[in-house]
Amino acid sequence: MPAPGPEQPPTATTEVSTTLAEVVASERLRIVATLIRTTGDWDLAEDSFHDAVTRALMTWPERGIPDNPGAWLTTVAKNAAIDAIRKATTERKATERHAHELTDTPEEETTMPDDTIDDDRLRLIFTCCHPALAMESRVALTLRTVLGLSVAETAHVFLVSEQTMQKRLVRTRAKIRSATIPYGVPPPHLLPERTAGVLAVLYLLFTEGYSSGGESPDLIRPALADEAIRLTRLVAQLMPQQPEVLALLALELFQHSRAATRLDAAGDLVLLEDQDRTRWNAAAITEGSRMLAEAEHTFQHLGTPPGPYLLQAQIAAEHATAPTTVATNFARIATLYAHLSQVAPSPIVGLNRAIAVSFSDGPDAGLALLDTLNLDPQLGEYHLLHATRADLLRRAGHPTDALPHYRRALELAPSDPERRFLQRRIEEAAAHIGKKLD
């Protein structure tokens, strides 16, 4: 089918590429989500969108950029889907039904009203994050379909081959079909628990970018963290009545505001207390503070207790807005962690609480709290448990006791910057012990 709109004067290739990249970034999710809803075919939706982008690259330099590039891509992608359906099916009724559903909208309404767009994007996000899918599958499908990462890029996140990831995505989409997972936002009574699942996926994506916990040698993957923030911001815009969504966005913004200072020029780890706070992203902190205030107000208005993301955002805000480490309100941070350990108990929360207590009440107090976590099997192979104990022992004046814990942390550390940092700590502790022996 022909592309919509009159021909325009020829356009420079660079201008076409720039405009197309901007339109793809802003419109891809809407178009793909709508095509999935109308065709029920995830692969067809992706392929049709890519066909439209390819068509734009071929025709826009000659005919000019359309007045409404997003509408142009929408129409061409729909036409591509119609053509594919007509070629693939021999059932005339099914063909007519799909084609009618896709072309039922008048040409002037191609861009569709905002409420329909929002519904489609939310449908896609909630379907990708359905609890019937394994968490690994949810994350992979979100990366590929919602964020638009290529199969190769998605495979890189999971540190698997492109072929392995392609098979995983095929199985996940097949699970959606075979389990008849609905393509839609859950009913109101299921929304709270399903929203929690969506937020868990979003935060997992962010933390993988903020501090990679896999086998990747990179401690920080800013692009992945940026994508997670972009998606969280989208969900917050679409669901402003959900305070935990706002709180998660605030938490991510506070944490990511320090991204430029977490590694030095040599790629070595810089601790929070040693970071140049003048280089923190002030705009991100300001936006995070605004999101946090909105979340707090909404919780108060609803009369519900704070959720785990709100508490974590409040903790992150204390760090992000303090002018210095010394001026940081660690007593309040420790109190917030104590509350968080009741709302969402986990070994990591307990570990972070012990660190906060060590700064508010001294390293010995932190060590005493840390002793209550030692028997937890989930923490035994966690490098930060051993690094934290070593650091508290060092700060308490016991470098000899700290040394074996630093060495164990080094054995378990997943990234090169962390390993180099721990090696320096080992050398410093050994040198200090040597001086005492002298």
Short mmCIF file of C-alpha atoms in Angstrom, two decimals:
data_model
loop_
_atom_site.label_atom_id
_atom_site.label_comp_id
_atom_site.label_asym_id
_atom_site.label_seq_id
_atom_site.Cartn_x
_atom_site.Cartn_y
_atom_site.Cartn_z
CA MET A 1 0.00 0.00 0.00
CA PRO A 2 1.24 3.53 -0.71
CA ALA A 3 2.60 5.68 2.06
CA PRO A 4 0.31 8.50 3.24
CA GLY A 5 0.75 12.18 2.53
CA PRO A 6 1.91 14.27 -0.43
CA GLU A 7 5.44 14.22 -1.72
CA GLN A 8 7.86 16.72 -0.21
CA PRO A 9 11.09 18.23 -1.57
CA PRO A 10 14.20 16.01 -1.33
CA THR A 11 15.75 15.95 2.14
CA ALA A 12 19.36 15.48 3.24
CA THR A 13 20.16 11.99 4.49
CA THR A 14 21.53 13.31 7.79
CA GLU A 15 18.31 15.19 8.52
CA VAL A 16 16.26 12.10 7.69
CA SER A 17 18.39 9.91 9.96
CA THR A 18 18.16 12.37 12.84
CA THR A 19 14.40 12.87 12.52
CA LEU A 20 13.74 9.16 12.09
CA ALA A 21 15.82 8.30 15.18
CA GLU A 22 13.83 10.80 17.24
CA VAL A 23 10.48 9.51 15.95
CA VAL A 24 11.43 5.88 16.52
CA ALA A 25 12.46 6.68 20.10
CA SER A 26 9.17 8.43 20.85
CA GLU A 27 6.70 6.41 18.74
CA ARG A 28 8.00 2.82 18.56
CA LEU A 29 6.40 1.64 21.78
CA ARG A 30 3.01 3.13 20.90
CA ILE A 31 2.97 1.67 17.39
CA VAL A 32 4.20 -1.79 18.36
CA ALA A 33 1.81 -1.99 21.33
CA THR A 34 -1.14 -1.05 19.11
CA LEU A 35 -0.17 -3.60 16.46
CA ILE A 36 0.12 -6.35 19.07
CA ARG A 37 -3.34 -5.49 20.35
CA THR A 38 -4.91 -5.45 16.89
CA THR A 39 -3.14 -8.46 15.36
CA GLY A 40 -2.37 -10.57 18.42
CA ASP A 41 0.99 -11.39 16.82
CA TRP A 42 4.10 -10.10 18.63
CA ASP A 43 6.54 -10.99 15.86
CA LEU A 44 4.32 -9.49 13.16
CA ALA A 45 4.06 -6.25 15.14
CA GLU A 46 7.84 -5.93 15.45
CA ASP A 47 8.44 -6.90 11.82
CA SER A 48 5.82 -4.46 10.53
CA PHE A 49 7.31 -1.61 12.49
CA HIS A 50 10.79 -2.38 11.18
CA ASP A 51 9.35 -2.54 7.64
CA ALA A 52 7.96 0.97 8.16
CA VAL A 53 11.32 2.27 9.38
CA THR A 54 13.08 0.70 6.38
CA ARG A 55 10.49 2.26 4.07
CA ALA A 56 11.12 5.66 5.67
CA LEU A 57 14.86 5.37 5.09
CA MET A 58 14.19 4.62 1.43
CA THR A 59 11.50 7.20 0.67
CA TRP A 60 12.00 10.20 2.95
CA PRO A 61 15.29 11.34 1.33
CA GLU A 62 13.48 11.48 -2.03
CA ARG A 63 9.98 12.61 -1.05
CA GLY A 64 10.81 14.66 2.03
CA ILE A 65 10.00 14.11 5.69
CA PRO A 66 6.21 13.93 6.25
CA ASP A 67 4.48 16.67 8.23
CA ASN A 68 3.58 14.06 10.86
CA PRO A 69 6.32 11.39 10.82
CA GLY A 70 4.71 9.39 13.65
CA ALA A 71 1.42 9.12 11.78
CA TRP A 72 3.32 8.14 8.63
CA LEU A 73 5.12 5.30 10.43
CA THR A 74 1.85 4.19 12.06
CA THR A 75 0.01 3.94 8.73
CA VAL A 76 2.85 2.21 6.90
CA ALA A 77 3.34 -0.29 9.75
CA LYS A 78 -0.39 -1.04 9.75
CA ASN A 79 -0.35 -1.49 5.99
CA ALA A 80 2.62 -3.85 6.29
CA ALA A 81 0.73 -5.89 8.88
CA ILE A 82 -2.36 -6.05 6.65
CA ASP A 83 -0.28 -7.25 3.71
CA ALA A 84 1.40 -9.91 5.84
CA ILE A 85 -1.92 -11.17 7.17
CA ARG A 86 -3.42 -11.37 3.70
CA LYS A 87 -0.43 -13.33 2.44
CA ALA A 88 -0.23 -15.68 5.42
CA THR A 89 -3.84 -16.76 5.80
CA THR A 90 -6.26 -18.61 3.58
CA GLU A 91 -9.21 -17.91 5.83
CA ARG A 92 -11.00 -15.00 4.20
CA LYS A 93 -13.04 -14.09 7.26
CA ALA A 94 -10.00 -13.91 9.51
CA THR A 95 -8.22 -11.75 6.96
CA GLU A 96 -11.15 -9.35 6.66
CA ARG A 97 -11.55 -9.18 10.45
CA HIS A 98 -7.91 -8.28 11.06
CA ALA A 99 -7.75 -5.88 8.11
CA HIS A 100 -10.97 -4.14 9.17
CA GLU A 101 -9.73 -3.78 12.74
CA LEU A 102 -6.50 -2.17 11.56
CA THR A 103 -8.07 0.20 8.98
CA ASP A 104 -11.24 1.11 10.86
CA THR A 105 -9.71 4.41 12.07
CA PRO A 106 -10.16 7.38 9.66
CA GLU A 107 -6.94 8.73 8.14
CA GLU A 108 -7.06 11.96 10.11
CA GLU A 109 -7.16 9.98 13.38
CA THR A 110 -4.10 7.86 12.60
CA THR A 111 -2.21 9.28 15.59
CA MET A 112 -5.06 8.06 17.88
CA PRO A 113 -6.28 9.76 21.07
CA ASP A 114 -4.02 9.77 24.11
CA ASP A 115 -6.20 7.49 26.23
CA THR A 116 -6.01 4.73 23.58
CA ILE A 117 -2.24 5.16 23.30
CA ASP A 118 -1.84 4.94 27.04
CA ASP A 119 -4.01 1.85 27.24
CA ASP A 120 -1.95 0.08 24.58
CA ARG A 121 1.38 0.89 26.17
CA LEU A 122 0.16 -0.22 29.59
CA ARG A 123 -1.27 -3.40 28.10
CA LEU A 124 2.11 -4.25 26.65
CA ILE A 125 4.04 -3.48 29.84
CA PHE A 126 1.68 -5.48 32.08
CA THR A 127 1.67 -8.41 29.65
CA CYS A 128 5.48 -8.51 29.53
CA CYS A 129 5.54 -8.49 33.34
CA HIS A 130 2.78 -11.06 33.91
CA PRO A 131 3.41 -13.17 37.04
CA ALA A 132 2.90 -16.39 35.05
CA LEU A 133 6.22 -15.68 33.32
CA ALA A 134 9.53 -16.34 35.03
CA MET A 135 11.30 -13.17 36.16
CA GLU A 136 14.10 -13.79 33.67
CA SER A 137 11.54 -14.01 30.86
CA ARG A 138 9.78 -10.85 32.02
CA VAL A 139 13.01 -8.89 31.97
CA ALA A 140 14.08 -10.24 28.56
CA LEU A 141 10.69 -9.54 26.98
CA THR A 142 10.61 -6.04 28.49
CA LEU A 143 14.06 -5.28 27.13
CA ARG A 144 13.23 -6.58 23.67
CA THR A 145 9.64 -5.45 23.13
CA VAL A 146 9.06 -2.50 25.45
CA LEU A 147 12.50 -0.90 25.42
CA GLY A 148 13.25 -1.93 21.85
CA LEU A 149 16.68 -3.44 22.44
CA SER A 150 17.84 -5.77 19.70
CA VAL A 151 18.13 -9.50 20.33
CA ALA A 152 21.90 -9.08 20.44
CA GLU A 153 21.67 -6.25 22.98
CA THR A 154 19.24 -8.23 25.12
CA ALA A 155 21.54 -11.25 24.98
CA HIS A 156 24.43 -9.05 26.16
CA VAL A 157 22.47 -8.05 29.27
CA PHE A 158 22.05 -11.71 30.19
CA LEU A 159 25.56 -12.65 29.01
CA VAL A 160 24.24 -15.36 26.68
CA SER A 161 24.54 -15.88 22.93
CA GLU A 162 22.18 -14.17 20.51
CA GLN A 163 20.85 -17.58 19.45
CA THR A 164 20.10 -18.54 23.05
CA MET A 165 18.26 -15.27 23.65
CA GLN A 166 16.26 -15.64 20.44
CA LYS A 167 15.08 -19.08 21.56
CA ARG A 168 14.22 -17.73 25.01
CA LEU A 169 12.11 -14.96 23.53
CA VAL A 170 10.32 -17.41 21.23
CA ARG A 171 9.50 -19.65 24.21
CA THR A 172 8.27 -16.69 26.24
CA ARG A 173 5.91 -15.53 23.49
CA ALA A 174 4.72 -19.11 23.05
CA LYS A 175 4.01 -19.24 26.80
CA ILE A 176 1.88 -16.11 26.48
CA ARG A 177 -0.17 -17.80 23.75
CA SER A 178 -0.43 -21.25 25.31
CA ALA A 179 -1.24 -19.95 28.80
CA THR A 180 -3.73 -17.49 27.26
CA ILE A 181 -2.12 -14.65 29.18
CA PRO A 182 -4.40 -11.66 28.52
CA TYR A 183 -3.05 -8.67 26.67
CA GLY A 184 -4.24 -5.94 28.98
CA VAL A 185 -4.10 -4.09 32.25
CA PRO A 186 -5.48 -6.20 35.11
CA PRO A 187 -8.80 -5.32 36.76
CA PRO A 188 -8.68 -2.84 39.67
CA HIS A 189 -8.68 -5.49 42.39
CA LEU A 190 -5.54 -7.09 40.91
CA LEU A 191 -3.77 -3.85 40.03
CA PRO A 192 -1.80 -3.40 43.29
CA GLU A 193 -0.18 -6.84 43.20
CA ARG A 194 0.44 -6.72 39.44
CA THR A 195 1.87 -3.22 39.65
CA ALA A 196 4.34 -4.53 42.21
CA GLY A 197 5.50 -7.09 39.65
CA VAL A 198 5.99 -4.40 37.02
CA LEU A 199 7.99 -2.28 39.44
CA ALA A 200 10.15 -5.26 40.40
CA VAL A 201 11.09 -5.75 36.74
CA LEU A 202 11.81 -2.05 36.26
CA TYR A 203 14.00 -1.86 39.35
CA LEU A 204 15.84 -5.04 38.38
CA LEU A 205 16.62 -3.46 35.01
CA PHE A 206 17.83 -0.31 36.71
CA THR A 207 20.02 -2.04 39.27
CA GLU A 208 21.62 -4.16 36.56
CA GLY A 209 22.65 -0.93 34.86
CA TYR A 210 23.50 0.94 38.06
CA SER A 211 25.64 -1.83 39.52
CA SER A 212 25.92 -4.96 37.43
CA GLY A 213 25.55 -8.07 39.51
CA GLY A 214 26.25 -10.55 36.75
CA GLU A 215 29.49 -11.80 35.25
CA SER A 216 30.02 -8.62 33.27
CA PRO A 217 33.40 -6.96 33.93
CA ASP A 218 31.63 -3.57 33.88
CA LEU A 219 30.41 -2.26 37.22
CA ILE A 220 28.15 0.36 35.62
CA ARG A 221 26.13 0.18 32.40
CA PRO A 222 24.64 3.69 32.14
CA ALA A 223 22.66 3.02 28.95
CA LEU A 224 20.69 0.23 30.63
CA ALA A 225 20.02 2.38 33.70
CA ASP A 226 18.90 5.23 31.42
CA GLU A 227 16.47 2.92 29.63
CA ALA A 228 15.03 1.69 32.92
CA ILE A 229 14.50 5.28 34.07
CA ARG A 230 12.86 6.17 30.77
CA LEU A 231 10.44 3.26 31.12
CA THR A 232 9.74 4.01 34.78
CA ARG A 233 9.04 7.63 33.87
CA LEU A 234 6.59 6.42 31.22
CA VAL A 235 4.76 4.19 33.70
CA ALA A 236 4.67 7.06 36.20
CA GLN A 237 3.09 9.29 33.55
CA LEU A 238 0.53 6.65 32.69
CA MET A 239 -0.24 5.73 36.32
CA PRO A 240 0.19 8.92 38.37
CA GLN A 241 -2.28 7.63 40.95
CA GLN A 242 0.16 4.86 41.96
CA PRO A 243 2.53 6.40 44.57
CA GLU A 244 4.99 3.51 44.50
CA VAL A 245 5.61 4.15 40.80
CA LEU A 246 6.49 7.77 41.60
CA ALA A 247 8.65 6.59 44.49
CA LEU A 248 10.56 4.13 42.28
CA LEU A 249 11.23 6.87 39.74
CA ALA A 250 12.52 9.12 42.55
CA LEU A 251 14.75 6.33 43.85
CA GLU A 252 16.27 5.68 40.42
CA LEU A 253 16.85 9.38 39.79
CA PHE A 254 18.58 9.88 43.14
CA GLN A 255 20.84 6.90 42.65
CA HIS A 256 21.64 7.60 39.01
CA SER A 257 22.47 11.24 39.77
CA ARG A 258 25.85 10.00 41.04
CA ALA A 259 26.68 7.93 37.93
CA ALA A 260 29.37 10.29 36.61
CA THR A 261 31.34 10.19 39.88
CA ARG A 262 31.20 6.52 40.82
CA LEU A 263 34.31 5.69 38.79
CA ASP A 264 37.42 7.83 38.35
CA ALA A 265 39.25 8.58 35.09
CA ALA A 266 41.10 5.26 35.36
CA GLY A 267 37.85 3.34 35.81
CA ASP A 268 38.43 2.68 39.50
CA LEU A 269 35.68 2.67 42.11
CA VAL A 270 35.08 5.89 44.07
CA LEU A 271 33.22 5.48 47.38
CA LEU A 272 30.23 7.71 48.12
CA GLU A 273 32.12 9.69 50.77
CA ASP A 274 34.92 10.45 48.28
CA GLN A 275 32.77 11.49 45.32
CA ASP A 276 32.77 15.07 44.01
CA ARG A 277 29.23 16.14 44.88
CA THR A 278 29.47 19.19 42.64
CA ARG A 279 29.42 16.78 39.70
CA TRP A 280 26.24 15.04 40.77
CA ASN A 281 23.32 15.57 38.39
CA ALA A 282 21.40 18.41 40.03
CA ALA A 283 18.49 18.16 37.57
CA ALA A 284 17.99 14.48 38.40
CA ILE A 285 18.07 15.23 42.14
CA THR A 286 15.54 18.04 41.70
CA GLU A 287 13.21 15.82 39.69
CA GLY A 288 13.67 13.01 42.19
CA SER A 289 12.78 15.33 45.06
CA ARG A 290 9.62 16.41 43.25
CA MET A 291 8.61 12.80 42.53
CA LEU A 292 9.27 11.84 46.15
CA ALA A 293 7.14 14.73 47.45
CA GLU A 294 4.27 13.69 45.16
CA ALA A 295 4.56 10.08 46.29
CA GLU A 296 4.58 11.07 49.97
CA HIS A 297 1.54 13.32 49.46
CA THR A 298 -0.35 10.55 47.64
CA PHE A 299 0.40 8.01 50.39
CA GLN A 300 -0.85 10.49 52.99
CA HIS A 301 -3.97 11.24 50.93
CA LEU A 302 -4.74 7.53 50.56
CA GLY A 303 -4.07 6.92 54.24
CA THR A 304 -1.87 3.91 53.48
CA PRO A 305 1.50 3.11 55.05
CA PRO A 306 4.67 3.80 53.04
CA GLY A 307 5.67 1.15 50.53
CA PRO A 308 9.19 -0.26 50.09
CA TYR A 309 10.10 2.00 47.17
CA LEU A 310 9.03 5.11 49.08
CA LEU A 311 11.23 4.15 52.02
CA GLN A 312 14.18 3.44 49.73
CA ALA A 313 13.61 6.74 47.92
CA GLN A 314 13.61 8.57 51.26
CA ILE A 315 16.92 6.92 52.10
CA ALA A 316 18.39 7.83 48.73
CA ALA A 317 17.16 11.41 49.16
CA GLU A 318 19.12 11.77 52.40
CA HIS A 319 22.31 10.85 50.56
CA ALA A 320 21.55 12.87 47.42
CA THR A 321 20.68 16.12 49.18
CA ALA A 322 23.32 16.11 51.93
CA PRO A 323 26.12 18.64 51.22
CA THR A 324 28.79 16.33 52.68
CA THR A 325 29.13 12.85 54.09
CA VAL A 326 29.56 14.27 57.60
CA ALA A 327 26.33 16.26 57.24
CA THR A 328 24.35 13.20 56.13
CA ASN A 329 21.58 12.24 58.56
CA PHE A 330 22.65 8.63 59.09
CA ALA A 331 20.45 8.30 62.18
CA ARG A 332 17.35 8.87 60.02
CA ILE A 333 18.73 6.55 57.35
CA ALA A 334 19.19 3.81 59.95
CA THR A 335 15.62 4.37 61.17
CA LEU A 336 14.28 4.17 57.61
CA TYR A 337 16.17 0.92 57.04
CA ALA A 338 14.68 -0.47 60.26
CA HIS A 339 11.22 0.38 58.92
CA LEU A 340 12.09 -1.08 55.52
CA SER A 341 13.22 -4.33 57.18
CA GLN A 342 9.68 -4.68 58.53
CA VAL A 343 7.91 -3.75 55.28
CA ALA A 344 10.16 -5.72 52.92
CA PRO A 345 12.63 -7.81 54.94
CA SER A 346 15.68 -9.11 53.09
CA PRO A 347 19.33 -9.86 53.86
CA ILE A 348 20.43 -6.89 51.72
CA VAL A 349 18.21 -4.51 53.67
CA GLY A 350 19.73 -5.82 56.88
CA LEU A 351 23.23 -5.34 55.52
CA ASN A 352 22.53 -1.76 54.49
CA ARG A 353 20.96 -1.07 57.87
CA ALA A 354 24.15 -2.25 59.58
CA ILE A 355 26.20 0.12 57.41
CA ALA A 356 23.93 3.05 58.30
CA VAL A 357 24.13 2.20 62.00
CA SER A 358 27.94 2.09 61.75
CA PHE A 359 27.95 5.69 60.54
CA SER A 360 25.39 6.91 63.06
CA ASP A 361 26.51 4.97 66.17
CA GLY A 362 30.03 3.82 65.30
CA PRO A 363 31.59 0.75 63.61
CA ASP A 364 31.23 -1.45 66.68
CA ALA A 365 27.47 -0.94 66.65
CA GLY A 366 27.42 -1.80 62.97
CA LEU A 367 29.46 -4.96 63.58
CA ALA A 368 27.07 -6.03 66.34
CA LEU A 369 24.13 -5.72 63.95
CA LEU A 370 26.09 -7.41 61.19
CA ASP A 371 26.63 -10.44 63.44
CA THR A 372 22.89 -11.13 63.32
CA LEU A 373 23.11 -11.56 59.53
CA ASN A 374 26.04 -13.96 59.36
CA LEU A 375 24.00 -17.15 59.40
CA ASP A 376 21.82 -16.15 56.46
CA PRO A 377 22.81 -18.45 53.56
CA GLN A 378 21.75 -15.82 50.99
CA LEU A 379 24.56 -13.56 52.18
CA GLY A 380 27.34 -16.10 52.52
CA GLU A 381 28.52 -15.75 48.91
CA TYR A 382 27.76 -12.04 48.63
CA HIS A 383 31.00 -10.10 48.25
CA LEU A 384 29.61 -6.93 49.85
CA LEU A 385 28.91 -8.76 53.12
CA HIS A 386 32.60 -9.59 53.48
CA ALA A 387 33.69 -6.18 52.19
CA THR A 388 31.39 -4.45 54.69
CA ARG A 389 32.64 -6.51 57.63
CA ALA A 390 36.22 -5.83 56.59
CA ASP A 391 35.58 -2.11 56.32
CA LEU A 392 33.87 -1.91 59.72
CA LEU A 393 36.78 -3.80 61.30
CA ARG A 394 39.23 -1.43 59.61
CA ARG A 395 37.32 1.61 60.86
CA ALA A 396 37.19 0.08 64.35
CA GLY A 397 40.99 -0.20 64.35
CA HIS A 398 41.35 -3.95 63.67
CA PRO A 399 43.19 -4.25 60.32
CA THR A 400 44.47 -7.75 61.10
CA ASP A 401 40.92 -9.02 61.55
CA ALA A 402 39.80 -7.13 58.46
CA LEU A 403 42.37 -8.65 56.11
CA PRO A 404 40.83 -12.14 55.61
CA HIS A 405 37.40 -10.60 54.97
CA TYR A 406 38.87 -8.29 52.33
CA ARG A 407 40.50 -11.31 50.70
CA ARG A 408 37.22 -13.25 50.69
CA ALA A 409 35.41 -10.25 49.20
CA LEU A 410 38.07 -10.08 46.48
CA GLU A 411 37.45 -13.74 45.60
CA LEU A 412 33.72 -13.08 45.19
CA ALA A 413 33.74 -9.60 43.60
CA PRO A 414 32.02 -9.66 40.16
CA SER A 415 33.60 -6.61 38.47
CA ASP A 416 37.09 -5.35 37.70
CA PRO A 417 36.65 -1.94 39.44
CA GLU A 418 35.53 -3.66 42.64
CA ARG A 419 38.40 -6.13 42.50
CA ARG A 420 40.93 -3.35 42.05
CA PHE A 421 39.43 -1.41 44.95
CA LEU A 422 39.53 -4.44 47.26
CA GLN A 423 43.12 -5.20 46.25
CA ARG A 424 44.09 -1.66 47.30
CA ARG A 425 42.32 -2.13 50.63
CA ILE A 426 44.24 -5.40 51.17
CA GLU A 427 47.54 -3.69 50.44
CA GLU A 428 46.68 -0.79 52.77
CA ALA A 429 45.69 -3.16 55.58
CA ALA A 430 48.86 -5.24 55.12
CA ALA A 431 51.01 -2.11 55.13
CA HIS A 432 49.31 -0.89 58.31
CA ILE A 433 49.89 -4.23 60.00
CA GLY A 434 53.53 -4.12 58.91
CA LYS A 435 54.01 -0.69 60.45
CA LYS A 436 52.51 -1.87 63.75
CA LEU A 437 54.86 -4.86 63.79
CA ASP A 438 57.83 -2.60 63.14
#
